[in-house]
Amino acid sequence: MTIAIHPLESALRPAPDPFAFGDLAAVKFPYADAVVVTYAPGQEVVGEGDPTENYYLVVRGVFRAVKVTRDGRRQIFAFYMPGDMCGLEPEDTHGLTIEAVNAGAIAALTRQACRARMARDPQFNAAIFDNVTRALTHAVDHMTMVGRSSAEERLAWFLSMLSARSPGRRSASIELTMQRQDIADYLGLTIETVSRTFTHLKAQGLIALPTTRRIDILRPDLLARLASADRDAPICDYRAVC
Amino acid sequence: MTIAIHPLESALRPAPDPFAFGDLAAVKFPYADAVVVTYAPGQEVVGEGDPTENYYLVVRGVFRAVKVTRDGRRQIFAFYMPGDMCGLEPEDTHGLTIEAVNAGAIAALTRQACRARMARDPQFNAAIFDNVTRALTHAVDHMTMVGRSSAEERLAWFLSMLSARSPGRRSASIELTMQRQDIADYLGLTIETVSRTFTHLKAQGLIALPTTRRIDILRPDLLARLASADRDAPICDYRAVC
DNA sequence: CGCCCTGTTGACCGCTCTCAAGCGGCGTGG
DNA sequence: CCACGCCGCTTGAGAGCGGTCAACAGGGCG
């Protein structure tokens, strides 16, 4: 299976800076060995069943890791943004499909070259290792949301996360690069429920939707409270505080 | 967060032998540096918020990685069996709690010692790396079940997985070492739904329950079909074939 | 024997899914 | 420039699965 390396960082716990493109450059990701390929929206990087020949580093755009069951149900495991690694799988063939959400570019490094470098460059190895464990950390949060939260909480979590990761972190306005179906498949919901929940959050005054792809976060405090899966948390009005 | 290394292996795809205790011994897991500690049922190995001082290797018994939200909702990320590693987290403090399901023993290796060994022993490093990516692979399957499957499918998947991992693999009879609440929290269900689904599977003749903790798998073929999230798959009667 | 803990069963409710219609933006072509 | 169609999104009505609350059963152990 394709492995999700450092997916979206949770916005809910104070985390050190995500392992970003600059960090990878800092440990001298061997671009000399890597081939950068551009992709059109929806285009497939690797498909389920393809041999695991390369590891990938997102250079530009957003990519998604998708698992589709034979009867067509779809689960998105992660969205990858520039600086994120993906494609690290233990098996000989991929179990996940990696696709471009929008136009983007990915650097491919052969598995062999990556492993060789890991063996001789402890710093590089540590960075990769950190990346993988971070992906696992995120999978835990993701799974807890999917397994134990309401639609409203899942979407609040997703938006808080996007906000924390978007350029100019904690931005009040975020751009949804993916469409509703992708959000639904990421959160384990249907597209209708996602749409209704957006409407509901808007009606509550937590967000505004200038366009369908643009979200203004009006009440990050309440959104974060929803996202933290803490129904007992006090409601603190950030307007009163700030 | 505590990181789940090599949790239960999916029974659904033909996978190479799980990374077992023997393999770790083969790469000379430095027992000299490790401290083995025994735990009583329910006892905590590390709790959320504890500093991430050690990596762990299960020696005996079954352990669970639990995440609990502040308002008490519980999600089990993985069950660890002998040979499984856990506790590999990128952050300074654990985000997951690791507890003993039953009486068991775990070897603790300091983070520092493990990283040091990874840096100087490529074989050891590759084994750990393989372990982590395998955990991610499993998380993908797990998340797909939790996000996209019915209660019946989730339980069928869980039982198929246990069957594949139990001593004498693909055994027709498996021992449930954990109680219903743990199964429910692993699958993102309630204890009542798990109980009802057991009853339902029994009524369909797929399983038998000699005791509440013992499951006889009568129709592994049908169970696997349910588990594969493939509602369109043909029903093949293994009794007719074998 | 009686308590406690775990698991089962039942009745009911509500969240989310399903199915279906409608809406709005955008690109294309007349 | 407008008409049309397509696609993504929203909204509505109804159904069903699983959650919630509650009672009960059974086994282990003091």
Coordinates of C-alpha atoms (C1' of nucleotides) in Angstrom, one line a residue:
Chain A
M1 CA 0.0 0.0 0.0
T2 CA 1.0 3.5 -0.5
I3 CA 1.9 5.0 2.7
A4 CA 0.9 8.5 3.8
I5 CA 3.9 10.4 5.0
H6 CA 3.2 13.5 7.0
P7 CA -0.3 14.3 5.9
L8 CA -2.2 17.4 7.1
E9 CA -1.1 18.4 10.5
S10 CA -3.7 18.5 13.2
A11 CA -4.5 22.0 14.2
L12 CA -5.6 21.0 17.6
R13 CA -2.4 20.3 19.5
P14 CA 0.5 22.7 19.5
A15 CA 2.9 20.9 17.2
P16 CA 6.3 22.0 16.1
D17 CA 6.5 23.2 12.6
P18 CA 5.4 20.6 10.1
F19 CA 8.2 18.8 8.3
A20 CA 8.2 21.1 5.4
F21 CA 9.9 21.4 2.1
G22 CA 12.6 23.5 3.6
D23 CA 13.5 20.8 6.1
L24 CA 13.8 18.2 3.4
A25 CA 16.1 20.5 1.5
A26 CA 18.0 21.0 4.7
V27 CA 18.8 17.3 4.9
K28 CA 19.8 17.4 1.3
F29 CA 17.0 15.5 -0.3
P30 CA 19.0 14.2 -3.3
Y31 CA 17.3 16.1 -6.1
A32 CA 20.1 15.0 -8.3
D33 CA 18.7 11.5 -8.1
A34 CA 15.1 12.5 -8.3
V35 CA 12.8 13.1 -11.3
V36 CA 10.2 15.8 -11.1
V37 CA 7.0 15.1 -12.9
T38 CA 4.0 17.4 -13.4
Y39 CA 0.4 16.2 -13.2
A40 CA -3.0 17.4 -14.4
P41 CA -6.0 17.5 -12.0
G42 CA -7.2 14.0 -11.3
Q43 CA -4.2 12.4 -12.9
E44 CA -2.8 9.3 -11.2
V45 CA 0.7 9.2 -9.9
V46 CA 0.6 5.5 -8.9
G47 CA -2.3 3.1 -8.8
E48 CA -3.3 0.3 -6.5
G49 CA -1.3 -2.8 -7.6
D50 CA 1.5 -0.8 -9.2
P51 CA 5.0 -1.9 -8.2
T52 CA 6.4 0.2 -5.4
E53 CA 9.3 1.6 -7.4
N54 CA 9.5 5.1 -6.0
Y55 CA 9.1 7.3 -3.0
Y56 CA 7.6 10.7 -3.7
L57 CA 7.9 14.2 -2.5
V58 CA 5.3 16.8 -3.3
V59 CA 6.8 19.8 -5.0
R60 CA 3.7 21.8 -6.0
G61 CA -0.1 21.4 -5.7
V62 CA -2.1 19.0 -3.6
F63 CA -2.3 15.2 -4.0
R64 CA -4.5 12.6 -2.4
A65 CA -4.0 9.0 -1.2
V66 CA -7.2 7.1 -2.1
K67 CA -8.3 3.6 -1.3
V68 CA -11.2 2.3 -3.3
T69 CA -13.0 -1.0 -2.5
R70 CA -14.1 -3.3 -5.2
D71 CA -17.7 -2.2 -4.9
G72 CA -16.7 1.4 -5.3
R73 CA -16.6 2.8 -1.7
R74 CA -13.8 5.4 -1.4
Q75 CA -11.7 6.5 1.5
I76 CA -9.1 9.2 1.3
F77 CA -6.3 8.5 3.7
A78 CA -4.4 11.8 3.3
F79 CA -4.0 15.0 1.4
Y80 CA -0.4 15.8 0.6
M81 CA 0.9 19.3 0.3
P82 CA 4.3 20.6 -0.8
G83 CA 7.0 19.1 1.3
D84 CA 5.0 16.0 2.2
M85 CA 6.4 12.6 1.3
C86 CA 4.3 9.7 0.2
G87 CA 4.5 6.3 -1.5
L88 CA 6.6 4.6 1.2
E89 CA 5.1 1.1 1.3
P90 CA 6.5 -2.1 2.7
E91 CA 4.9 -4.3 0.1
D92 CA 6.1 -4.8 -3.5
T93 CA 2.9 -3.3 -4.9
H94 CA 0.9 -0.2 -3.9
G95 CA -2.3 -0.6 -2.0
L96 CA -3.2 3.0 -2.3
T97 CA -3.7 5.2 -5.3
I98 CA -2.0 8.6 -5.3
E99 CA -3.7 11.2 -7.5
A100 CA -3.3 14.9 -8.2
V101 CA -6.1 16.9 -6.7
N102 CA -5.2 19.9 -8.9
A103 CA -2.3 20.6 -11.2
G104 CA 0.9 19.8 -9.4
A105 CA 4.3 18.4 -9.4
I106 CA 6.0 15.5 -7.6
A107 CA 9.6 14.5 -7.3
A108 CA 10.1 10.8 -7.6
L109 CA 13.1 9.1 -5.9
T110 CA 13.8 5.5 -6.5
R111 CA 13.1 3.3 -3.5
Q112 CA 16.6 1.9 -3.9
A113 CA 18.2 5.3 -3.8
C114 CA 16.2 6.4 -0.8
R115 CA 17.1 3.3 1.2
A116 CA 20.7 3.6 0.2
R117 CA 20.8 7.2 1.4
M118 CA 19.0 6.3 4.6
A119 CA 21.6 3.7 5.3
R120 CA 24.5 6.1 4.9
D121 CA 23.0 9.4 6.0
P122 CA 21.7 9.3 9.6
Q123 CA 20.3 12.8 9.3
F124 CA 18.3 12.0 6.2
N125 CA 17.2 8.8 7.8
A126 CA 16.0 10.5 10.9
A127 CA 14.1 13.0 8.9
I128 CA 12.3 10.3 6.9
F129 CA 11.7 8.3 10.1
D130 CA 10.2 11.4 11.8
N131 CA 8.0 11.9 8.8
V132 CA 6.6 8.4 8.9
T133 CA 5.9 8.4 12.6
R134 CA 4.3 11.8 12.2
A135 CA 2.0 10.3 9.5
L136 CA 1.1 7.6 12.0
T137 CA 0.4 10.2 14.6
H138 CA -1.9 11.9 12.2
A139 CA -3.6 8.7 11.3
V140 CA -4.6 8.2 14.9
D141 CA -6.3 11.6 15.1
H142 CA -7.9 11.0 11.7
M143 CA -9.2 7.6 12.8
T144 CA -10.6 8.9 16.0
M145 CA -12.5 11.6 14.2
V146 CA -13.9 9.1 11.6
G147 CA -14.7 6.5 14.3
R148 CA -16.0 8.6 17.1
S149 CA -17.2 12.0 15.9
S150 CA -20.3 13.6 14.4
A151 CA -20.4 15.1 11.0
E152 CA -20.1 18.6 12.5
E153 CA -17.1 17.7 14.5
R154 CA -15.3 16.0 11.6
L155 CA -15.8 19.0 9.4
A156 CA -14.8 21.4 12.1
W157 CA -11.6 19.4 12.6
F158 CA -10.9 19.3 8.9
L159 CA -11.3 23.1 8.6
S160 CA -9.2 23.8 11.7
M161 CA -6.5 21.6 10.2
L162 CA -6.6 23.3 6.9
S163 CA -6.4 26.6 8.5
A164 CA -3.3 25.6 10.5
R165 CA -1.6 24.3 7.4
S166 CA -2.6 27.0 5.0
P167 CA 0.0 29.6 3.9
G168 CA 0.0 32.3 6.6
R169 CA -0.9 29.8 9.2
R170 CA -4.1 30.1 11.2
S171 CA -5.4 32.2 8.4
A172 CA -9.0 33.2 8.9
S173 CA -9.7 32.5 5.2
I174 CA -8.9 29.2 3.6
E175 CA -9.1 28.0 0.0
L176 CA -10.6 24.5 -0.5
T177 CA -8.4 23.0 -3.2
M178 CA -10.4 19.8 -3.2
Q179 CA -14.0 19.3 -4.0
R180 CA -16.8 18.2 -1.7
Q181 CA -16.5 14.5 -2.7
D182 CA -12.9 14.5 -1.6
I183 CA -13.8 16.1 1.7
A184 CA -16.6 13.5 2.2
D185 CA -14.3 10.6 1.4
Y186 CA -11.6 12.0 3.7
L187 CA -14.1 12.3 6.6
G188 CA -16.0 9.1 6.0
L189 CA -19.2 11.0 5.1
T190 CA -21.4 11.5 2.1
I191 CA -21.2 14.5 -0.1
E192 CA -24.7 15.5 1.0
T193 CA -23.8 15.4 4.6
V194 CA -20.7 17.5 4.0
S195 CA -22.8 20.1 2.1
R196 CA -25.5 20.2 4.8
T197 CA -22.9 20.5 7.5
F198 CA -21.3 23.5 5.8
T199 CA -24.7 25.1 5.7
H200 CA -25.2 24.3 9.3
L201 CA -21.9 25.8 10.4
K202 CA -22.7 28.9 8.3
A203 CA -26.1 29.2 10.0
Q204 CA -24.4 29.0 13.4
G205 CA -22.1 31.8 12.4
L206 CA -18.9 29.8 12.7
I207 CA -17.9 30.2 9.1
A208 CA -18.8 32.1 6.0
L209 CA -18.7 30.8 2.5
P210 CA -18.0 33.7 0.0
T211 CA -17.8 31.0 -2.7
T212 CA -18.1 27.3 -2.5
R213 CA -14.3 26.9 -2.5
R214 CA -13.5 29.7 0.0
I215 CA -14.1 29.5 3.7
D216 CA -13.9 32.3 6.1
I217 CA -13.5 31.2 9.7
L218 CA -15.5 33.6 11.8
R219 CA -15.2 31.7 15.1
P220 CA -12.0 29.7 15.3
D221 CA -12.5 29.1 19.0
L222 CA -15.9 27.4 18.6
L223 CA -14.6 25.5 15.6
A224 CA -11.7 24.3 17.6
R225 CA -13.9 23.3 20.4
L226 CA -16.0 21.2 18.1
A227 CA -12.9 19.7 16.5
S228 CA -11.4 18.7 19.9
A229 CA -14.3 16.2 20.4
D230 CA -14.9 17.7 23.8
R231 CA -18.6 18.2 24.3
D232 CA -18.0 19.3 27.9
A233 CA -15.5 22.1 27.1
P234 CA -16.4 25.6 28.1
I235 CA -17.4 28.0 25.4
C236 CA -14.9 30.7 25.5
D237 CA -15.7 33.7 23.4
Y238 CA -12.4 34.8 21.8
R239 CA -13.9 38.1 20.8
A240 CA -14.3 38.9 24.5
V241 CA -10.7 37.8 25.2
C242 CA -8.9 39.3 22.3
Chain B
M1 CA 1.5 10.5 20.3
T2 CA 2.3 6.9 20.8
I3 CA 2.8 5.4 17.4
A4 CA 1.4 2.0 16.4
I5 CA 4.0 -0.1 14.9
H6 CA 2.9 -3.2 13.1
P7 CA -0.6 -3.7 14.5
L8 CA -2.8 -6.6 13.6
E9 CA -2.1 -7.7 10.0
S10 CA -5.0 -7.6 7.6
A11 CA -6.2 -11.1 6.8
L12 CA -7.5 -9.9 3.5
R13 CA -4.5 -9.5 1.3
P14 CA -1.8 -12.1 1.0
A15 CA 1.0 -10.5 3.0
P16 CA 4.5 -11.8 3.8
D17 CA 5.0 -13.1 7.3
P18 CA 4.3 -10.3 9.8
F19 CA 7.3 -8.8 11.3
A20 CA 7.5 -11.1 14.2
F21 CA 9.5 -11.5 17.3
G22 CA 12.0 -13.8 15.6
D23 CA 12.7 -11.2 13.0
L24 CA 13.5 -8.6 15.5
A25 CA 15.8 -11.1 17.2
A26 CA 17.4 -11.7 13.8
V27 CA 18.3 -8.0 13.5
K28 CA 19.8 -8.2 17.0
F29 CA 17.3 -6.1 18.9
P30 CA 19.6 -4.9 21.6
Y31 CA 18.1 -6.7 24.6
A32 CA 21.2 -5.9 26.6
D33 CA 20.0 -2.3 26.5
A34 CA 16.3 -3.1 27.1
V35 CA 14.4 -3.5 30.3
V36 CA 11.6 -6.1 30.3
V37 CA 8.6 -5.1 32.5
T38 CA 5.5 -7.2 33.3
Y39 CA 2.1 -5.7 33.4
A40 CA -1.2 -6.7 35.0
P41 CA -4.5 -6.6 33.0
G42 CA -5.5 -3.0 32.3
Q43 CA -2.3 -1.6 33.6
E44 CA -0.8 1.4 31.8
V45 CA 2.5 1.3 30.1
V46 CA 2.6 4.9 29.1
G47 CA -0.2 7.5 29.3
E48 CA -1.1 10.4 27.1
G49 CA 1.1 13.3 28.0
D50 CA 4.0 11.2 29.3
P51 CA 7.4 12.0 27.9
T52 CA 8.3 9.8 25.0
E53 CA 11.3 8.2 26.6
N54 CA 11.1 4.7 25.3
Y55 CA 10.2 2.5 22.4
Y56 CA 8.6 -0.7 23.3
L57 CA 8.5 -4.3 22.0
V58 CA 5.8 -6.6 23.1
V59 CA 7.3 -9.8 24.6
R60 CA 4.2 -11.5 26.0
G61 CA 0.5 -10.8 26.1
V62 CA -1.6 -8.3 24.2
F63 CA -1.5 -4.5 24.5
R64 CA -3.7 -1.8 23.2
A65 CA -3.1 1.7 22.0
V66 CA -5.9 3.9 23.1
K67 CA -6.9 7.5 22.5
V68 CA -9.5 9.0 24.7
T69 CA -11.1 12.4 24.1
R70 CA -11.7 14.7 27.0
D71 CA -15.4 13.9 27.0
G72 CA -14.7 10.2 27.3
R73 CA -15.0 8.9 23.8
R74 CA -12.5 6.1 23.2
Q75 CA -10.8 4.9 20.0
I76 CA -8.4 2.0 20.0
F77 CA -5.8 2.4 17.3
A78 CA -4.2 -1.0 17.5
F79 CA -3.7 -4.2 19.4
Y80 CA -0.1 -5.2 19.8
M81 CA 0.9 -8.8 20.0
P82 CA 4.3 -10.4 20.8
G83 CA 6.9 -9.1 18.3
D84 CA 5.0 -5.8 17.7
M85 CA 6.7 -2.5 18.4
C86 CA 5.0 0.5 19.7
G87 CA 5.6 3.9 21.3
L88 CA 7.5 5.4 18.4
E89 CA 6.3 9.0 18.5
P90 CA 7.8 12.1 16.9
E91 CA 6.6 14.4 19.6
D92 CA 8.1 14.8 23.1
T93 CA 5.1 13.5 24.8
H94 CA 2.8 10.6 24.0
G95 CA -0.6 11.3 22.5
L96 CA -1.7 7.7 22.9
T97 CA -2.0 5.6 26.0
I98 CA -0.6 2.1 25.9
E99 CA -2.2 -0.4 28.2
A100 CA -2.0 -4.1 28.8
V101 CA -5.1 -6.0 27.7
N102 CA -4.2 -9.0 29.8
A103 CA -1.2 -9.9 31.8
G104 CA 1.9 -9.4 29.6
A105 CA 5.4 -8.2 29.3
I106 CA 7.0 -5.5 27.3
A107 CA 10.7 -4.6 26.6
A108 CA 11.5 -1.0 26.8
L109 CA 14.4 0.5 24.8
T110 CA 15.3 4.0 25.3
R111 CA 14.6 6.3 22.4
Q112 CA 18.2 7.5 22.4
A113 CA 19.6 3.9 22.2
C114 CA 17.1 3.0 19.5
R115 CA 18.0 6.0 17.4
A116 CA 21.7 5.5 17.9
R117 CA 21.4 1.9 16.8
M118 CA 19.3 2.9 13.8
A119 CA 22.1 5.3 12.8
R120 CA 24.8 2.7 12.9
D121 CA 23.0 -0.4 12.0
P122 CA 21.3 -0.2 8.6
Q123 CA 19.7 -3.6 8.9
F124 CA 18.1 -2.7 12.2
N125 CA 17.0 0.6 10.8
A126 CA 15.5 -1.1 7.8
A127 CA 13.6 -3.5 10.0
I128 CA 12.2 -0.6 12.1
F129 CA 11.4 1.4 9.1
D130 CA 9.6 -1.6 7.5
N131 CA 7.6 -2.0 10.7
V132 CA 6.5 1.7 10.8
T133 CA 5.4 1.7 7.1
R134 CA 3.6 -1.6 7.8
A135 CA 1.7 0.1 10.6
L136 CA 0.7 2.8 8.2
T137 CA -0.5 0.3 5.7
H138 CA -2.6 -1.3 8.4
A139 CA -4.0 2.1 9.5
V140 CA -5.2 2.6 5.9
D141 CA -7.2 -0.6 6.0
H142 CA -8.5 0.1 9.5
M143 CA -9.6 3.6 8.6
T144 CA -11.4 2.4 5.5
M145 CA -13.3 -0.1 7.6
V146 CA -14.2 2.4 10.2
G147 CA -15.1 5.1 7.7
R148 CA -16.9 3.1 5.0
S149 CA -18.2 -0.2 6.3
S150 CA -21.2 -1.5 8.1
A151 CA -21.0 -3.0 11.6
E152 CA -21.2 -6.5 10.1
E153 CA -18.4 -5.9 7.7
R154 CA -16.2 -4.4 10.4
L155 CA -16.6 -7.3 12.8
A156 CA -16.1 -9.8 9.9
W157 CA -12.9 -8.0 9.1
F158 CA -11.7 -8.0 12.7
L159 CA -12.4 -11.7 13.1
S160 CA -10.7 -12.6 9.8
M161 CA -7.7 -10.6 10.9
L162 CA -7.5 -12.2 14.3
S163 CA -7.8 -15.6 12.6
A164 CA -4.9 -14.8 10.3
R165 CA -2.7 -13.6 13.2
S166 CA -3.6 -16.2 15.8
P167 CA -1.2 -19.0 16.6
G168 CA -1.7 -21.7 13.9
R169 CA -2.6 -19.1 11.4
R170 CA -6.0 -19.2 9.7
S171 CA -7.2 -21.2 12.7
A172 CA -10.9 -21.9 12.6
S173 CA -11.2 -21.2 16.3
I174 CA -9.9 -18.0 17.9
E175 CA -9.6 -16.7 21.4
L176 CA -10.8 -13.2 22.0
T177 CA -8.3 -11.9 24.5
M178 CA -10.0 -8.5 24.7
Q179 CA -13.5 -7.7 25.9
R180 CA -16.4 -6.4 23.9
Q181 CA -15.7 -2.8 24.8
D182 CA -12.2 -3.0 23.3
I183 CA -13.6 -4.5 20.1
A184 CA -16.2 -1.8 19.9
D185 CA -13.6 0.9 20.4
Y186 CA -11.3 -0.6 17.9
L187 CA -14.1 -0.7 15.2
G188 CA -15.7 2.6 16.1
L189 CA -18.9 1.0 17.3
T190 CA -20.8 0.6 20.6
I191 CA -20.6 -2.5 22.8
E192 CA -24.3 -3.2 22.1
T193 CA -23.8 -3.1 18.3
V194 CA -20.8 -5.5 18.6
S195 CA -22.9 -7.8 20.7
R196 CA -25.8 -7.7 18.4
T197 CA -23.6 -8.2 15.4
F198 CA -22.0 -11.3 16.9
T199 CA -25.5 -12.7 17.4
H200 CA -26.4 -11.9 13.9
L201 CA -23.3 -13.6 12.4
K202 CA -24.1 -16.6 14.6
A203 CA -27.7 -16.6 13.3
Q204 CA -26.4 -16.6 9.8
G205 CA -24.2 -19.6 10.5
L206 CA -20.9 -17.8 9.8
I207 CA -19.6 -18.3 13.3
A208 CA -20.3 -20.1 16.5
L209 CA -19.7 -18.8 20.0
P210 CA -18.9 -21.7 22.4
T211 CA -18.2 -19.1 25.1
T212 CA -18.2 -15.4 24.9
R213 CA -14.5 -15.3 24.5
R214 CA -14.2 -18.1 22.0
I215 CA -15.2 -17.9 18.3
D216 CA -15.4 -20.7 15.9
I217 CA -15.3 -19.6 12.3
L218 CA -17.7 -21.8 10.4
R219 CA -17.6 -20.0 7.0
P220 CA -14.3 -18.2 6.6
D221 CA -15.2 -17.6 2.9
L222 CA -18.3 -15.7 3.7
L223 CA -16.6 -13.9 6.5
A224 CA -13.8 -12.8 4.2
R225 CA -16.3 -11.7 1.6
L226 CA -17.9 -9.4 4.1
A227 CA -14.6 -8.2 5.3
S228 CA -13.4 -7.3 1.8
A229 CA -16.0 -4.6 1.6
D230 CA -17.1 -6.0 -1.7
R231 CA -20.9 -6.3 -1.8
D232 CA -20.7 -7.4 -5.4
A233 CA -18.4 -10.3 -4.9
P234 CA -19.8 -13.7 -5.8
I235 CA -20.6 -16.0 -2.9
C236 CA -18.5 -19.0 -3.3
D237 CA -19.4 -21.9 -1.1
Y238 CA -16.1 -23.3 0.2
R239 CA -17.9 -26.5 1.3
A240 CA -18.7 -27.3 -2.3
V241 CA -15.2 -26.5 -3.4
C242 CA -13.2 -28.2 -0.7
Chain C
dC1 C1' -25.8 -17.1 48.6
dG2 C1' -25.4 -12.7 46.8
dC3 C1' -22.8 -9.1 44.6
dC4 C1' -20.3 -7.4 40.7
dC5 C1' -18.8 -7.4 36.2
dT6 C1' -19.5 -8.6 31.4
dG7 C1' -22.3 -9.5 27.9
dT8 C1' -27.0 -9.8 25.7
dT9 C1' -31.5 -8.3 24.3
dG10 C1' -35.2 -5.0 23.6
dA11 C1' -37.5 -0.6 22.5
dC12 C1' -37.0 3.7 20.8
dC13 C1' -34.7 7.6 18.8
dG14 C1' -31.8 10.3 15.8
dC15 C1' -28.0 11.0 12.8
dT16 C1' -26.6 10.1 8.5
dC17 C1' -27.5 7.8 4.1
dT18 C1' -30.3 7.3 0.0
dC19 C1' -32.7 8.9 -3.7
dA20 C1' -34.2 12.8 -6.1
dA21 C1' -34.9 17.4 -7.6
dG22 C1' -33.3 21.9 -8.1
dC23 C1' -29.8 25.5 -8.5
dG24 C1' -25.8 28.2 -10.2
dG25 C1' -21.5 28.9 -12.5
dC26 C1' -18.9 28.2 -16.5
dG27 C1' -17.6 26.9 -21.0
dT28 C1' -19.1 26.0 -25.6
dG29 C1' -21.3 26.7 -29.7
dG30 C1' -24.8 28.8 -32.3
Chain D
dC1 C1' -24.5 37.9 -27.0
dC2 C1' -27.4 34.5 -25.5
dA3 C1' -28.9 29.5 -25.2
dC4 C1' -27.7 25.3 -23.8
dG5 C1' -25.7 21.6 -21.3
dC6 C1' -22.6 20.0 -18.0
dC7 C1' -20.8 19.6 -13.6
dG8 C1' -20.4 20.6 -8.9
dC9 C1' -23.1 21.8 -5.1
dT10 C1' -27.3 22.4 -2.3
dT11 C1' -31.6 21.2 -0.5
dG12 C1' -35.6 18.1 0.6
dA13 C1' -38.1 13.9 2.0
dG14 C1' -37.9 9.5 3.7
dA15 C1' -35.7 5.3 5.4
dG16 C1' -32.4 2.6 7.9
dC17 C1' -28.5 1.6 10.6
dG18 C1' -26.5 2.1 14.7
dG19 C1' -26.7 4.8 19.2
dT20 C1' -29.0 5.4 23.6
dC21 C1' -31.2 3.9 27.6
dA22 C1' -32.8 0.3 30.2
dA23 C1' -33.6 -4.3 31.8
dC24 C1' -31.9 -8.8 32.2
dA25 C1' -28.9 -12.9 32.1
dG26 C1' -24.9 -15.5 33.4
dG27 C1' -20.5 -16.5 35.4
dG28 C1' -16.9 -15.7 38.8
dC29 C1' -15.7 -14.9 43.3
dG30 C1' -15.8 -13.6 48.0

